[in-house]
Amino acid sequence: MPDARRDQADKVPVAVFISGSGTNLAALIYASRLPDCAYRIVLVASNNPAAGGLHLASAEGIATFALPHRGLARAEHDSAMEAAVLASGARFIALAGYMRILGADLVRRWAGRLVNIHPSLLPRYPGLDTHARAIAAGDSHGGCSVHLVTAELDAGPLLGQIAVAITPGDTPATLAARVLFAEHQLYARCLNALVADQ
Ligand code: GAR
């Protein structure tokens, strides 16, 4: 066990931003515990103090920070989130179901070190309701994408994708649930490759 702890300390520190249940967060945490994973999560931050992932983070011994965005200007909220990241020592930020658009200043400061997971095969279906849009269009596949965050929404350079077949009778909810399995495989691999490359 002491050896495993020392290995963790050598890993690249990452902060994760969430807004909701945090299943991608869970996948990122448990992948980080594998010996050959290059990152460790040092902070989970949220704009939603009720986000389920905050409880998981605490239980797993990871620092948390929560600040509701209501009543705050975007730049003000971004600055508070960023201050928590800087205090944690994180060198990368991973957005995992963070349902707030980040301001251009923060995005510029973290260029190349800020990643997002999106539930579609980008460039198809940036924004919301991705699964409903894929089904309505008659697509054969939905899927997920991990990309670097740039000023334009869901449009940064792709780091990886997994296509997920749309089956007869799929609803947005059933497709979303299956795409989540793919997300959980994809995100840790892409994040690992990114931090290992720096
Ligand atoms: C995931 O499907 C993620 O791709 C999506 O929110 C869900 C969060 O689930 N993100 C976006 O739509 C960002 N535009 P989780 O909280 O269980 O990880």
Short mmCIF file of C-alpha atoms and ligand atoms in Angstrom, two decimals:
data_model
loop_
_atom_site.label_atom_id
_atom_site.label_comp_id
_atom_site.label_asym_id
_atom_site.label_seq_id
_atom_site.Cartn_x
_atom_site.Cartn_y
_atom_site.Cartn_z
CA MET A 1 0.00 0.00 0.00
CA PRO A 2 2.72 2.59 0.80
CA ASP A 3 4.17 1.90 -2.67
CA ALA A 4 0.80 2.48 -4.30
CA ARG A 5 0.46 5.83 -2.47
CA ARG A 6 3.89 6.97 -3.59
CA ASP A 7 3.01 6.05 -7.19
CA GLN A 8 -0.13 8.19 -6.95
CA ALA A 9 1.91 11.18 -5.76
CA ASP A 10 4.03 11.04 -8.94
CA LYS A 11 0.98 11.37 -11.18
CA VAL A 12 -0.16 14.57 -12.92
CA PRO A 13 -2.76 16.42 -10.80
CA VAL A 14 -6.13 17.02 -12.50
CA ALA A 15 -9.27 18.91 -11.43
CA VAL A 16 -12.70 17.70 -12.59
CA PHE A 17 -15.72 20.00 -13.01
CA ILE A 18 -19.17 18.41 -12.70
CA SER A 19 -22.79 19.54 -12.50
CA GLY A 20 -24.68 16.29 -12.04
CA SER A 21 -24.54 12.65 -11.10
CA GLY A 22 -20.88 12.23 -11.89
CA THR A 23 -20.70 8.81 -13.52
CA ASN A 24 -17.88 10.02 -15.78
CA LEU A 25 -16.18 11.36 -12.67
CA ALA A 26 -16.41 7.91 -11.10
CA ALA A 27 -14.90 6.32 -14.21
CA LEU A 28 -12.06 8.87 -14.16
CA ILE A 29 -11.39 8.30 -10.46
CA TYR A 30 -11.21 4.52 -10.68
CA ALA A 31 -9.12 4.55 -13.86
CA SER A 32 -6.69 6.87 -12.05
CA ARG A 33 -6.12 4.23 -9.39
CA LEU A 34 -4.60 1.83 -11.92
CA PRO A 35 -0.82 1.76 -11.70
CA ASP A 36 -0.23 2.70 -15.35
CA CYS A 37 -2.53 5.75 -15.28
CA ALA A 38 -0.62 9.05 -15.57
CA TYR A 39 -3.09 11.34 -13.77
CA ARG A 40 -4.67 11.64 -10.33
CA ILE A 41 -7.69 13.71 -9.40
CA VAL A 42 -6.95 16.32 -6.74
CA LEU A 43 -10.15 18.38 -6.88
CA VAL A 44 -13.80 17.96 -7.87
CA ALA A 45 -15.53 21.32 -8.33
CA SER A 46 -19.15 22.06 -9.18
CA ASN A 47 -21.60 24.87 -9.86
CA ASN A 48 -24.21 22.66 -8.15
CA PRO A 49 -23.71 21.97 -4.42
CA ALA A 50 -26.20 19.06 -4.74
CA ALA A 51 -24.21 17.29 -7.47
CA GLY A 52 -24.00 13.62 -6.52
CA GLY A 53 -20.39 13.36 -7.61
CA LEU A 54 -19.31 15.66 -4.76
CA HIS A 55 -20.28 12.98 -2.23
CA LEU A 56 -18.33 10.35 -4.12
CA ALA A 57 -15.28 12.63 -4.28
CA SER A 58 -15.38 13.24 -0.53
CA ALA A 59 -15.78 9.53 0.20
CA GLU A 60 -12.76 8.85 -2.00
CA GLY A 61 -10.66 11.42 -0.14
CA ILE A 62 -10.66 14.01 -2.93
CA ALA A 63 -11.04 17.72 -2.12
CA THR A 64 -14.27 19.37 -3.28
CA PHE A 65 -15.43 22.88 -4.06
CA ALA A 66 -18.98 23.98 -4.85
CA LEU A 67 -20.30 27.41 -5.77
CA PRO A 68 -23.76 27.99 -7.29
CA HIS A 69 -23.54 30.18 -10.38
CA ARG A 70 -26.86 31.93 -9.83
CA GLY A 71 -26.43 35.62 -9.14
CA LEU A 72 -22.80 35.64 -10.26
CA ALA A 73 -21.43 37.00 -13.52
CA ARG A 74 -19.83 34.30 -15.65
CA ALA A 75 -16.33 35.76 -15.18
CA GLU A 76 -16.85 35.95 -11.42
CA HIS A 77 -17.96 32.32 -11.17
CA ASP A 78 -15.17 31.15 -13.48
CA SER A 79 -12.59 33.01 -11.35
CA ALA A 80 -13.76 31.35 -8.16
CA MET A 81 -13.65 27.90 -9.80
CA GLU A 82 -10.20 28.65 -11.19
CA ALA A 83 -8.92 29.85 -7.80
CA ALA A 84 -9.95 26.49 -6.33
CA VAL A 85 -8.13 24.70 -9.15
CA LEU A 86 -4.95 26.72 -8.64
CA ALA A 87 -5.07 26.11 -4.87
CA SER A 88 -5.35 22.36 -5.54
CA GLY A 89 -2.23 22.31 -7.67
CA ALA A 90 -4.09 20.79 -10.64
CA ARG A 91 -2.37 21.20 -14.00
CA PHE A 92 -5.33 20.11 -16.14
CA ILE A 93 -9.10 20.56 -15.94
CA ALA A 94 -11.48 17.84 -17.15
CA LEU A 95 -15.14 18.80 -17.68
CA ALA A 96 -17.35 15.80 -16.91
CA GLY A 97 -20.98 16.77 -17.35
CA TYR A 98 -20.22 20.40 -16.43
CA MET A 99 -23.29 22.14 -17.82
CA ARG A 100 -21.95 25.71 -17.73
CA ILE A 101 -20.26 27.44 -20.61
CA LEU A 102 -16.85 28.71 -19.53
CA GLY A 103 -15.82 32.26 -20.39
CA ALA A 104 -13.23 32.97 -23.08
CA ASP A 105 -10.61 34.21 -20.59
CA LEU A 106 -10.51 30.99 -18.59
CA VAL A 107 -10.56 28.91 -21.79
CA ARG A 108 -7.58 30.88 -23.15
CA ARG A 109 -5.58 30.55 -19.91
CA TRP A 110 -6.06 26.76 -19.90
CA ALA A 111 -5.66 26.18 -23.63
CA GLY A 112 -4.39 22.65 -24.27
CA ARG A 113 -5.03 21.69 -20.62
CA LEU A 114 -8.84 21.88 -20.58
CA VAL A 115 -10.83 18.90 -21.91
CA ASN A 116 -14.49 18.00 -22.24
CA ILE A 117 -16.58 14.93 -22.96
CA HIS A 118 -19.61 15.37 -25.18
CA PRO A 119 -22.34 12.79 -25.90
CA SER A 120 -22.26 12.84 -29.71
CA LEU A 121 -19.95 12.15 -32.59
CA LEU A 122 -18.73 15.72 -33.02
CA PRO A 123 -18.92 17.73 -35.21
CA ARG A 124 -22.46 16.34 -35.29
CA TYR A 125 -24.77 17.69 -32.61
CA PRO A 126 -22.88 20.20 -30.48
CA GLY A 127 -25.02 21.58 -27.63
CA LEU A 128 -27.95 19.81 -25.98
CA ASP A 129 -30.39 16.95 -26.80
CA THR A 130 -27.75 15.09 -28.79
CA HIS A 131 -29.38 11.65 -28.59
CA ALA A 132 -32.83 12.86 -29.61
CA ARG A 133 -31.28 14.69 -32.56
CA ALA A 134 -29.32 11.61 -33.70
CA ILE A 135 -32.44 9.42 -33.51
CA ALA A 136 -34.63 12.01 -35.27
CA ALA A 137 -32.07 12.29 -38.07
CA GLY A 138 -32.19 8.53 -38.64
CA ASP A 139 -28.47 8.14 -37.86
CA SER A 140 -27.13 4.59 -37.63
CA HIS A 141 -24.84 5.59 -34.74
CA GLY A 142 -24.62 8.00 -31.87
CA GLY A 143 -21.54 8.14 -29.72
CA CYS A 144 -19.25 10.30 -27.68
CA SER A 145 -16.27 12.58 -28.18
CA VAL A 146 -13.47 13.89 -25.98
CA HIS A 147 -12.02 17.18 -27.15
CA LEU A 148 -9.89 20.10 -26.10
CA VAL A 149 -12.03 23.08 -25.11
CA THR A 150 -11.79 26.19 -27.24
CA ALA A 151 -13.86 29.39 -27.34
CA GLU A 152 -16.38 27.85 -29.74
CA LEU A 153 -18.86 25.46 -28.04
CA ASP A 154 -18.02 21.73 -28.49
CA ALA A 155 -15.74 22.52 -31.44
CA GLY A 156 -12.16 22.05 -30.16
CA PRO A 157 -9.67 19.49 -31.52
CA LEU A 158 -10.81 15.90 -31.02
CA LEU A 159 -8.79 13.60 -28.76
CA GLY A 160 -10.95 10.49 -29.28
CA GLN A 161 -14.39 9.16 -30.18
CA ILE A 162 -16.42 5.97 -29.82
CA ALA A 163 -19.39 5.26 -32.11
CA VAL A 164 -22.40 3.52 -30.53
CA ALA A 165 -24.99 1.76 -32.71
CA ILE A 166 -28.56 3.04 -32.52
CA THR A 167 -30.86 0.03 -32.20
CA PRO A 168 -34.51 -0.24 -33.35
CA GLY A 169 -36.74 1.17 -30.64
CA ASP A 170 -33.98 3.23 -29.02
CA THR A 171 -35.25 6.29 -27.19
CA PRO A 172 -33.03 9.21 -26.20
CA ALA A 173 -32.89 7.70 -22.70
CA THR A 174 -31.89 4.18 -23.77
CA LEU A 175 -29.31 5.52 -26.20
CA ALA A 176 -27.92 7.91 -23.56
CA ALA A 177 -27.52 5.05 -21.11
CA ARG A 178 -25.58 2.98 -23.65
CA VAL A 179 -23.44 5.91 -24.77
CA LEU A 180 -22.49 6.44 -21.13
CA PHE A 181 -20.77 3.03 -21.12
CA ALA A 182 -18.70 4.22 -24.06
CA GLU A 183 -17.99 7.56 -22.36
CA HIS A 184 -16.65 5.75 -19.32
CA GLN A 185 -14.19 3.83 -21.52
CA LEU A 186 -13.15 6.80 -23.60
CA TYR A 187 -12.58 9.64 -21.16
CA ALA A 188 -9.89 8.11 -18.96
CA ARG A 189 -7.94 6.88 -22.00
CA CYS A 190 -7.97 10.30 -23.65
CA LEU A 191 -7.12 12.16 -20.44
CA ASN A 192 -4.32 9.73 -19.70
CA ALA A 193 -2.84 10.17 -23.18
CA LEU A 194 -3.08 13.97 -22.93
CA VAL A 195 -1.34 14.33 -19.57
CA ALA A 196 1.28 11.70 -20.42
CA ASP A 197 2.17 13.74 -23.50
CA GLN A 198 2.99 16.97 -21.59
C1 GAR B 1 -22.58 12.88 -19.96
O1 GAR B 1 -23.34 12.18 -20.91
C2 GAR B 1 -21.72 13.92 -20.64
O2 GAR B 1 -21.23 13.53 -21.89
C3 GAR B 1 -22.72 15.04 -20.80
O3 GAR B 1 -23.44 15.06 -19.59
C4 GAR B 1 -23.48 13.73 -19.06
C5 GAR B 1 -22.98 13.76 -17.63
O4 GAR B 1 -23.18 12.52 -17.02
N1 GAR B 1 -22.07 16.28 -21.05
C6 GAR B 1 -22.60 17.23 -21.82
O5 GAR B 1 -23.67 17.14 -22.36
C7 GAR B 1 -21.73 18.46 -21.96
N2 GAR B 1 -22.19 19.27 -23.02
P1 GAR B 1 -22.41 12.16 -15.68
O6 GAR B 1 -22.65 13.31 -14.69
O7 GAR B 1 -23.05 10.90 -15.22
O8 GAR B 1 -20.96 12.00 -16.00
#
